[in-house]
PDB file of C-alpha atoms in Angstrom:
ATOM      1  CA  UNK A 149      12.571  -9.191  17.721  1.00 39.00           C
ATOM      2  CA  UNK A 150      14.607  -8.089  14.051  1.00 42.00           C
ATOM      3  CA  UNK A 151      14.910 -11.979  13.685  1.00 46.00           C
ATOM      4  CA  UNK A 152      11.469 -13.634  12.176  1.00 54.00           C
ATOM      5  CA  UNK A 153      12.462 -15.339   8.965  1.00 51.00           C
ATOM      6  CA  UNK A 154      11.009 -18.920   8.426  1.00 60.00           C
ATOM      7  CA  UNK A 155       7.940 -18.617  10.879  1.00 61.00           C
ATOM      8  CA  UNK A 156       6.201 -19.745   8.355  1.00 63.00           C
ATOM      9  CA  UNK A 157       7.758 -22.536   7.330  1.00 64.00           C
ATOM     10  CA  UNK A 158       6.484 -24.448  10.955  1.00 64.00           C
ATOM     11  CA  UNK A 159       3.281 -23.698   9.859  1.00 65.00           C
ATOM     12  CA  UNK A 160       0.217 -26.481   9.118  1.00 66.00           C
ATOM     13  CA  UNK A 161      -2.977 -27.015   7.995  1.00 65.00           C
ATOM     14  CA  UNK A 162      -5.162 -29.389  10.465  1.00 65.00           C
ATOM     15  CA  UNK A 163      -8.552 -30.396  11.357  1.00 61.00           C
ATOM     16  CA  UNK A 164      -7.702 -30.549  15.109  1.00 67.00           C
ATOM     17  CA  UNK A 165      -8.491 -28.096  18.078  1.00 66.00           C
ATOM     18  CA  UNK A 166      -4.793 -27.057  19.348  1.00 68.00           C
ATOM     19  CA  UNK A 167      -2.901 -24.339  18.379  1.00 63.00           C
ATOM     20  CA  UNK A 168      -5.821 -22.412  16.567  1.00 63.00           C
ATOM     21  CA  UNK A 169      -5.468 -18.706  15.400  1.00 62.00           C
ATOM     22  CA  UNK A 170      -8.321 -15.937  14.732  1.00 64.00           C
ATOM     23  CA  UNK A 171      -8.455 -14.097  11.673  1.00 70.00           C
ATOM     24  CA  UNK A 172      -6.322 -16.742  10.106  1.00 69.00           C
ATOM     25  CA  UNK A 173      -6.086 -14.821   6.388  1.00 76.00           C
ATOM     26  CA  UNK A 174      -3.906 -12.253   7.601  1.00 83.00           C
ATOM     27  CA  UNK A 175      -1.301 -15.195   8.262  1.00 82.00           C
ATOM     28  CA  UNK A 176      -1.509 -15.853   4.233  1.00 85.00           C
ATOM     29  CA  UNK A 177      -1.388 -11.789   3.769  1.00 88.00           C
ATOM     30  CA  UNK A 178       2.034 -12.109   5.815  1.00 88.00           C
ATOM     31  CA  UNK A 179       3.890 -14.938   4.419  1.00 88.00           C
ATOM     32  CA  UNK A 180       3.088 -13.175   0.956  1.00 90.00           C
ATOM     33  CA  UNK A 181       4.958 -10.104   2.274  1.00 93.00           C
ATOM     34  CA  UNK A 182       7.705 -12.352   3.511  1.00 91.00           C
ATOM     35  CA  UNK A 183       7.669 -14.799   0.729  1.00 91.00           C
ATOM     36  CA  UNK A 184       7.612 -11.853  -2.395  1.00 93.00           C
ATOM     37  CA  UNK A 185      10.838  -9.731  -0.737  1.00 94.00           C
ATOM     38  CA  UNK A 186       8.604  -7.282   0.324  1.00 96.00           C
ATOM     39  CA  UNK A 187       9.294  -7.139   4.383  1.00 94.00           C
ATOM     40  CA  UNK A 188      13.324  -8.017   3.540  1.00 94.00           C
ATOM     41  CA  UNK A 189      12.920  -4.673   0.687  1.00 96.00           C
ATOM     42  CA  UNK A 190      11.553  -2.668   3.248  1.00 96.00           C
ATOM     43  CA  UNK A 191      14.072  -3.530   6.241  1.00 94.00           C
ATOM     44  CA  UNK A 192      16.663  -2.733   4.370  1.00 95.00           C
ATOM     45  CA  UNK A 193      15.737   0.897   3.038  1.00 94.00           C
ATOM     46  CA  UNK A 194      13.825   1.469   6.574  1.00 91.00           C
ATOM     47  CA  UNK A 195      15.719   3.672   9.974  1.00 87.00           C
ATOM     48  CA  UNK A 196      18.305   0.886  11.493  1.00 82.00           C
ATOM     49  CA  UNK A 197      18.293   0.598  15.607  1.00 72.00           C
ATOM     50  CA  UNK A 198      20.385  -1.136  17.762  1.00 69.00           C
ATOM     51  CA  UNK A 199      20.270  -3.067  20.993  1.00 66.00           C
ATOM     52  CA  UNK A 200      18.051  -6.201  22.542  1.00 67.00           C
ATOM     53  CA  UNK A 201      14.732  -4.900  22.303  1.00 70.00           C
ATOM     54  CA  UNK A 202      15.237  -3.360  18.557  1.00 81.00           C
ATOM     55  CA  UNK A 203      12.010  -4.416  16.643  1.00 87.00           C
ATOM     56  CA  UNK A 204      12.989  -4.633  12.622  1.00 89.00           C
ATOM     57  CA  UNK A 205      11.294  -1.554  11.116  1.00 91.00           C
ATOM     58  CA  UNK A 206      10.198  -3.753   7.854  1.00 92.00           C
ATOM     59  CA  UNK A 207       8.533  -6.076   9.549  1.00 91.00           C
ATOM     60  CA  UNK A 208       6.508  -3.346  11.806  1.00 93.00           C
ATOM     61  CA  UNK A 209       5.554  -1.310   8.645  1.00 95.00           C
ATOM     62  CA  UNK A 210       4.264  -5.107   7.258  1.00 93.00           C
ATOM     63  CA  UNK A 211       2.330  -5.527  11.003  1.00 92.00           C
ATOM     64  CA  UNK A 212       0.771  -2.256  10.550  1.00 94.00           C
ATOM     65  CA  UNK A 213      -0.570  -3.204   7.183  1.00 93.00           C
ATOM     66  CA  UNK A 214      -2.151  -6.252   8.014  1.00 91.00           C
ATOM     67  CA  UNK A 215      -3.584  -4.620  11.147  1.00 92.00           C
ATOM     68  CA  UNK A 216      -5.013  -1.955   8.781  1.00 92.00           C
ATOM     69  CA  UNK A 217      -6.811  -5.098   6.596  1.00 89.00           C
ATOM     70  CA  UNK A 218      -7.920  -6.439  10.313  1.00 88.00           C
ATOM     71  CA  UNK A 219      -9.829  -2.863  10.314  1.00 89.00           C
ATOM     72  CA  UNK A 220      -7.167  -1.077  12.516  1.00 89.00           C
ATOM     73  CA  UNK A 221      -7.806   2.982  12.628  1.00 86.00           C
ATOM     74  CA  UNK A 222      -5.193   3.942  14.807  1.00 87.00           C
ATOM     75  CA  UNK A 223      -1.932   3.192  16.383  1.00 89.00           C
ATOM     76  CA  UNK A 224      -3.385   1.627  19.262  1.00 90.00           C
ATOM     77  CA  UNK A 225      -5.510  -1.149  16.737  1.00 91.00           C
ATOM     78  CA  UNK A 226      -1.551  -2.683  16.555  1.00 92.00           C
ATOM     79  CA  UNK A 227      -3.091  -4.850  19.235  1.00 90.00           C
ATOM     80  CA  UNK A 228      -5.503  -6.652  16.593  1.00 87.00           C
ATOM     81  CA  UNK A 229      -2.286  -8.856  15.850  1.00 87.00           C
ATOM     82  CA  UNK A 230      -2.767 -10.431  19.591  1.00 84.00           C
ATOM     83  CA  UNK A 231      -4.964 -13.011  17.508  1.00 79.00           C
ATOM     84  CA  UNK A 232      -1.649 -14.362  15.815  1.00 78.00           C
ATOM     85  CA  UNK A 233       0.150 -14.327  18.824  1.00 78.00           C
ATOM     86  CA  UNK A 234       0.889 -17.971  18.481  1.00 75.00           C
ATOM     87  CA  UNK A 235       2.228 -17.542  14.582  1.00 76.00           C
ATOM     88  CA  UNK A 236       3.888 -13.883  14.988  1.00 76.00           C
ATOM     89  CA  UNK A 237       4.750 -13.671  18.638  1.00 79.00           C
ATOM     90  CA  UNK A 238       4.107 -10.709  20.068  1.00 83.00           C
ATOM     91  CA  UNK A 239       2.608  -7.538  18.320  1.00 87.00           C
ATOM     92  CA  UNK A 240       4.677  -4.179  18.751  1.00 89.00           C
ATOM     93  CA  UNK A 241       3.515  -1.898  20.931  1.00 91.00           C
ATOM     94  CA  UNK A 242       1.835   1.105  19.654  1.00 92.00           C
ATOM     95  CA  UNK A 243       4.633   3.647  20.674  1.00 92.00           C
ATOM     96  CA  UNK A 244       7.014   1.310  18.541  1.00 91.00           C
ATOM     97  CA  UNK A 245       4.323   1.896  15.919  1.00 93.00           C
ATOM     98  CA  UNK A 246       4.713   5.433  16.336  1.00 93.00           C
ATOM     99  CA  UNK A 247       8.361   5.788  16.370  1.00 91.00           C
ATOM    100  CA  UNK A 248       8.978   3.759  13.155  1.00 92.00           C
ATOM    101  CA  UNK A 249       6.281   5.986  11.314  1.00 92.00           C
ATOM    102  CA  UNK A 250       7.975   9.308  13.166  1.00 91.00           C
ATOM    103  CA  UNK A 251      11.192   8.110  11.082  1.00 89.00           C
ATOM    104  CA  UNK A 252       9.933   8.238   7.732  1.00 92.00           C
ATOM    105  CA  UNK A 253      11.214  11.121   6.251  1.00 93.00           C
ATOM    106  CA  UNK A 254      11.289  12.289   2.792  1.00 93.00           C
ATOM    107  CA  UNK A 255      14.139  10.186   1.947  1.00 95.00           C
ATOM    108  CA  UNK A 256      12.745   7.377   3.542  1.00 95.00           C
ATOM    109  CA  UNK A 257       9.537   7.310   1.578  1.00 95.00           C
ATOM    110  CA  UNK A 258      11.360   8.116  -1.493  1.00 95.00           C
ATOM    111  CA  UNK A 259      13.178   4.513  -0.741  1.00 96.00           C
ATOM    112  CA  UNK A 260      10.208   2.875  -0.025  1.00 96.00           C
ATOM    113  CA  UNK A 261       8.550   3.581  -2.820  1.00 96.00           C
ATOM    114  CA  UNK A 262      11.348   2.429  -4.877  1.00 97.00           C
ATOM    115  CA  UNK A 263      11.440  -0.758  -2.737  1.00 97.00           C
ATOM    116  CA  UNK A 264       8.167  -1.553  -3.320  1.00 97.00           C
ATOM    117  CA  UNK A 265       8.370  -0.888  -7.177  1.00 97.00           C
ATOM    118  CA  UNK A 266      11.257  -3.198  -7.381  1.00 97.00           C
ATOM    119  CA  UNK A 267       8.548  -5.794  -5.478  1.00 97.00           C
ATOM    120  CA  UNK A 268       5.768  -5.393  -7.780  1.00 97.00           C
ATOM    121  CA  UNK A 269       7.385  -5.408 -10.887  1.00 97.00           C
ATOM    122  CA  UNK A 270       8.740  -9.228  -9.331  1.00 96.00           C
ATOM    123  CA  UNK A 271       4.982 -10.029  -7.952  1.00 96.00           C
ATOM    124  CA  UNK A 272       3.693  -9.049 -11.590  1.00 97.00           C
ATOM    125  CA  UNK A 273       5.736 -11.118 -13.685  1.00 96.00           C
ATOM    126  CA  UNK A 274       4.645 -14.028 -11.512  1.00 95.00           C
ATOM    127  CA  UNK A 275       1.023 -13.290 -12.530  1.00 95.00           C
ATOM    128  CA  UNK A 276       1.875 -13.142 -15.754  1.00 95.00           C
ATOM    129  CA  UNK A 277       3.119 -16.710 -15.379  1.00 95.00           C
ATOM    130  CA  UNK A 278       0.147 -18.030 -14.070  1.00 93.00           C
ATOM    131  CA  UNK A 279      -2.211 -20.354 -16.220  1.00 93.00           C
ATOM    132  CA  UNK A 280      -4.303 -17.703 -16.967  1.00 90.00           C
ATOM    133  CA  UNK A 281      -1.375 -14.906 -17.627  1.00 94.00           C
ATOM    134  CA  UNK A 282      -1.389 -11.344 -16.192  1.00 96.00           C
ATOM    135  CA  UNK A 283      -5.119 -10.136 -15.303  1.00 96.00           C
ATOM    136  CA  UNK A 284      -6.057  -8.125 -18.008  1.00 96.00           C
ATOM    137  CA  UNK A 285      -9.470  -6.082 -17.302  1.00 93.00           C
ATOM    138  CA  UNK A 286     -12.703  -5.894 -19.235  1.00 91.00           C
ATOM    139  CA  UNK A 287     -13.937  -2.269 -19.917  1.00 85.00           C
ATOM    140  CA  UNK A 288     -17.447  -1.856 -21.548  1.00 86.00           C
ATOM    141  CA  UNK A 289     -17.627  -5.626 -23.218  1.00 89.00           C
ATOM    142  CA  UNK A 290     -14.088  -5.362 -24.688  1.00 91.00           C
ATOM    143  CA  UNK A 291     -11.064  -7.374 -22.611  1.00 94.00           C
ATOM    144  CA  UNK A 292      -8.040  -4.789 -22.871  1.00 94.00           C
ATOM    145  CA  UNK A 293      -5.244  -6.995 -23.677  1.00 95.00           C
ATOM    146  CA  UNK A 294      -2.087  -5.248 -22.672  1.00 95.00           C
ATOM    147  CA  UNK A 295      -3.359  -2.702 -21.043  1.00 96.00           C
ATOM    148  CA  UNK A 296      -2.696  -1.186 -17.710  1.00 97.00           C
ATOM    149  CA  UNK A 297      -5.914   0.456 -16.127  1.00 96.00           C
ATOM    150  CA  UNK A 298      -5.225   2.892 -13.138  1.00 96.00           C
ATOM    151  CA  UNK A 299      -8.213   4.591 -11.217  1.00 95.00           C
ATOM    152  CA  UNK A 300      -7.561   8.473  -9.782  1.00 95.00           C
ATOM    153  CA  UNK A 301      -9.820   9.011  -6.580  1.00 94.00           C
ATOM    154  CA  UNK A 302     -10.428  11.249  -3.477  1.00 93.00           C
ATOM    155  CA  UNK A 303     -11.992   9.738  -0.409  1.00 92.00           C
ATOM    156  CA  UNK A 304     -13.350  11.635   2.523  1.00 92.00           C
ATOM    157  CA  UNK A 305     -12.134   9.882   5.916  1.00 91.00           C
ATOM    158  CA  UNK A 306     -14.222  11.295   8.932  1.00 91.00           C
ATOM    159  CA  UNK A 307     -11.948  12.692  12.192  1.00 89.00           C
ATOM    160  CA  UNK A 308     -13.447  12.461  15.261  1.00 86.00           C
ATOM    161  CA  UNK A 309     -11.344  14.552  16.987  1.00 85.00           C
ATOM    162  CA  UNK A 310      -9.030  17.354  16.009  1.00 86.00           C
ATOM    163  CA  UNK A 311      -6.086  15.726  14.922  1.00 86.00           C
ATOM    164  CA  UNK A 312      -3.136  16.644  12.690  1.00 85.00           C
ATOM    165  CA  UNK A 313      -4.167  18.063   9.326  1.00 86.00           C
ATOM    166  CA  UNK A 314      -7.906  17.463  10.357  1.00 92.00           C
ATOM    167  CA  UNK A 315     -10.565  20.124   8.357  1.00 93.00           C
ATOM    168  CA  UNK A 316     -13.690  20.969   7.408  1.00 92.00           C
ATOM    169  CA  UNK A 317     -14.976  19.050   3.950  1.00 92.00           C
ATOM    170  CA  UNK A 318     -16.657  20.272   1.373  1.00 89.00           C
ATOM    171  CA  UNK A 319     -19.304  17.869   2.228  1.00 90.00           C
ATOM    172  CA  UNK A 320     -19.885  20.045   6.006  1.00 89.00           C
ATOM    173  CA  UNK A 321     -17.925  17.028   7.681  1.00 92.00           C
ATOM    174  CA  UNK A 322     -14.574  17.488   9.322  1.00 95.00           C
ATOM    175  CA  UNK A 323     -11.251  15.363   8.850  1.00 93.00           C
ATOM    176  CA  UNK A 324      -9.296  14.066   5.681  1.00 94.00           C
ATOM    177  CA  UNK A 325      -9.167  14.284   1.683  1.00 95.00           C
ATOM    178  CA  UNK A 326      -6.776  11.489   0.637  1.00 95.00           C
ATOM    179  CA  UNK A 327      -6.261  11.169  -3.133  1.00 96.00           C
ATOM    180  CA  UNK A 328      -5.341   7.888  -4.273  1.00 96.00           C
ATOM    181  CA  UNK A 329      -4.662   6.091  -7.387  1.00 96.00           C
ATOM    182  CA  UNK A 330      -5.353   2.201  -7.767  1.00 97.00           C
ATOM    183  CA  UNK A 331      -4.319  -0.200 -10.359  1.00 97.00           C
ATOM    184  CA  UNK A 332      -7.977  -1.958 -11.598  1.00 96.00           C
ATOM    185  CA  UNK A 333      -6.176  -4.982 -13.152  1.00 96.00           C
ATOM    186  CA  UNK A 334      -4.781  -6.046  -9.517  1.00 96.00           C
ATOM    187  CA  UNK A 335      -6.787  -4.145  -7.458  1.00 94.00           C
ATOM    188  CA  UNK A 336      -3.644  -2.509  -5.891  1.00 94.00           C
ATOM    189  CA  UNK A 337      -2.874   0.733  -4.204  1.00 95.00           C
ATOM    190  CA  UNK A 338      -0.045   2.622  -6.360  1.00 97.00           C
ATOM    191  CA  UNK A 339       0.237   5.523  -4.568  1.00 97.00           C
ATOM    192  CA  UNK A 340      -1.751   7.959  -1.929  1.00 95.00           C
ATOM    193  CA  UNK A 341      -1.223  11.765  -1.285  1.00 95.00           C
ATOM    194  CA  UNK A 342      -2.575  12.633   2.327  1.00 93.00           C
ATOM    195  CA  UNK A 343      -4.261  16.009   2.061  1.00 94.00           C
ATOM    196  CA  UNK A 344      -6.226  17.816   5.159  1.00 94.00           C
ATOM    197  CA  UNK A 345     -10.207  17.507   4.786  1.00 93.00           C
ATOM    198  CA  UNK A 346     -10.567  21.469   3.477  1.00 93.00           C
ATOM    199  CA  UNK A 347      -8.149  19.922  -0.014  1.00 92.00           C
ATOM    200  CA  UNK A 348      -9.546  20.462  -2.942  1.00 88.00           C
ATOM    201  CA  UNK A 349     -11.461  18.462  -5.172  1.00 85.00           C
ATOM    202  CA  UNK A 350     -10.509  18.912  -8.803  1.00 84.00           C
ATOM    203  CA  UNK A 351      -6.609  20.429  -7.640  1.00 89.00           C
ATOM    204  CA  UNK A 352      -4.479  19.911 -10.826  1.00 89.00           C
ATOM    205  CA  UNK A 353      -0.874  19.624  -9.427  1.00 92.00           C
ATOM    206  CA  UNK A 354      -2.171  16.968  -6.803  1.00 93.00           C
ATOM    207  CA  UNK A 355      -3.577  14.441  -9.527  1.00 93.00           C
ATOM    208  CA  UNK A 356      -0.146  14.756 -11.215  1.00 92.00           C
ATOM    209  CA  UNK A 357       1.670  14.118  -8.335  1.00 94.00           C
ATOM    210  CA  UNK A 358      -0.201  11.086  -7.553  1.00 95.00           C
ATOM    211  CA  UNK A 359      -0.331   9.788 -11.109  1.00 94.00           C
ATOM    212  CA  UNK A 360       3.295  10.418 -11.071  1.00 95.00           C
ATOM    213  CA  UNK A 361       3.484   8.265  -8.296  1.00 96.00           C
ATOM    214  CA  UNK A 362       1.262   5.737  -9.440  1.00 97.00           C
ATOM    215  CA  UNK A 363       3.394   5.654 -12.980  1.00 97.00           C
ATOM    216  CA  UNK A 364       6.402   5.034 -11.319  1.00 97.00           C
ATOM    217  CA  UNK A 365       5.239   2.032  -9.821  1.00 97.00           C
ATOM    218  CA  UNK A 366       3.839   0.630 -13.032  1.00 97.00           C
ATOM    219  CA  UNK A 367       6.617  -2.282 -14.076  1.00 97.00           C
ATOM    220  CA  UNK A 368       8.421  -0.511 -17.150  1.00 95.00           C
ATOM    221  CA  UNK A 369       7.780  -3.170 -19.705  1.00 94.00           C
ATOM    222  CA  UNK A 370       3.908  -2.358 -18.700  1.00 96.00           C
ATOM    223  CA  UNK A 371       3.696   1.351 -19.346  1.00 94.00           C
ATOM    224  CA  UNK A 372       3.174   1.190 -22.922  1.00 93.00           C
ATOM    225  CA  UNK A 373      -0.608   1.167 -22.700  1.00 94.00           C
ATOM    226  CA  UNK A 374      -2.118   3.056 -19.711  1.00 95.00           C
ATOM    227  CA  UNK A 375      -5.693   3.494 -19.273  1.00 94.00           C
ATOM    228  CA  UNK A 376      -6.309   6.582 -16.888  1.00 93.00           C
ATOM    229  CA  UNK A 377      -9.716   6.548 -15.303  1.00 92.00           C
ATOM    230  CA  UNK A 378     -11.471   9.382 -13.125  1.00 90.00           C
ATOM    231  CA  UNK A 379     -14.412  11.395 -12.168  1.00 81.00           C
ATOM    232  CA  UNK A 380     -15.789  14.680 -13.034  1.00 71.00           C
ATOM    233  CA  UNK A 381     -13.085  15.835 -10.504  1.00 67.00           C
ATOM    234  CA  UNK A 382      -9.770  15.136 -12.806  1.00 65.00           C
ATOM    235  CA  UNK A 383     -11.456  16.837 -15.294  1.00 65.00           C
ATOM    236  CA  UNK A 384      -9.293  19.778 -14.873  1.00 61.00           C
ATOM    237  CA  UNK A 385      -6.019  17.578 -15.097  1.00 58.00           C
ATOM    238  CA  UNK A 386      -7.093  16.042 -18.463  1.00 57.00           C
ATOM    239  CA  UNK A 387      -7.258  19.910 -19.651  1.00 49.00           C
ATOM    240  CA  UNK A 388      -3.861  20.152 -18.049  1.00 50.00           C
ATOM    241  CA  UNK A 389      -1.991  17.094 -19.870  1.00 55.00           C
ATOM    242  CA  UNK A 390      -3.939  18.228 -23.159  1.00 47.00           C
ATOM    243  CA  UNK A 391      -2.358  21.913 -23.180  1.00 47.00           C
ATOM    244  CA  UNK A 392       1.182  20.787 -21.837  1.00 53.00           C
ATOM    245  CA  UNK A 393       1.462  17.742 -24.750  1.00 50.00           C
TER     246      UNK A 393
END
């Protein structure tokens, strides 16, 4: 199962009735993981296994994510990849799913997240090749040429049950306060903090963790101008960088 390079490379576009898969985008979502280093980045930093039935723990973290854009909520929703059977072969099951994610320790993630810098800053200078260059955003009427424009948000994700790190809101719901931090010019996800539902909203040391995070994934040769965008709740961590300058 560790060996699926070059599935794509069989693959065909034709007008004819055989061999047909559902949800056919998250084939193109794939072979961009593949193609860009990413799934080869993340085997190599990822928990190694041996023996016959050893499923490459790069390729199941890529799975998961496309699963996830399928509209996967849980571990279980691994099964959504059953529609690319005939492209992918099998999905993994949903305890291998939990197993690779139980692995991920500190370390790990610390590896990661230098894997996947090391596959943006590659994916970014091939936008900036493109005809039209590197996609530059347009704030209030004015196009921000050279600048970087990252976006600091929490999001409240509803629990039904009482799982791990599940709380009360603010909002008199119950389950999770993720902060996140987005890159508006590619409409990427830098970096995410999970935080239980009872988190706070305007907490100063968790919007510079995540903009830390979300820095360090900014290419270096794009850092030099950084537009930082958020709501009434980073106020507090604007206050924070202004005193600490």
């Amino acid at each position: 199962m560790s060996k699926r390079s070059g599935w794509d490379e069989r693959l065909s576009v034709a007008a004819g009735g055989k061999g047909l898969v559902g949800h056919a985008g998250t084939v193109l979502l794939r072979r961009c993981a593949d193609r860009t280093g990413l799934t080869r980045a993340l085997s190599a930093v990822a928990p190694k296994g041996k023996g016959p039935g050893w499923w490459d723990r790069g390729a199941i973290l890529v799975s998961v994510a496309v699963s996830i854009v399928l509209g996967a909520t849980s571990m279980s929703d691994i099964n959504l990849l059953a529609h690319q059977v005939g492209v992918f072969g099998g999905p993994p099951s949903d305890s291998t799913v939990r197993r690779t994610l139980d692995g991920l320790d500190a370390a790990t993630l610390t590896r990661i997240a230098k894997a996947r810098a090391k596959v943006r800053r590659r994916v970014w200078d091939l936008l900036a090749k493109r005809p039209g260059g590197f996609p530059w955003l347009c704030v209030a009427g004015k196009l921000l040429t050279g600048w970087v424009v990252i976006d600091l948000d929490a999001t409240l994700i509803t629990a039904h049950s009482d799982m791990q790190g599940a709380a009360a809101t603010f909002k008199k719901g119950f389950g999770f306060h993720p902060l996140g931090a987005w890159c508006a010019n590619t409409m990427e996800s830098l970096a995410m903090l999970l935080r239980p539902g009872n988190a706070g909203s305007n907490t100063v040391a968790d919007h510079v963790r995540v903009l830390g995070e979300a820095l360090a994934q900014v290419p270096l040769h794009y850092r030099h101008k950084i537009l930082i965008r958020v709501d009434g709740a980073g106020a507090p961590t604007n206050c924070w960088n202004t005193c600490n300058r």
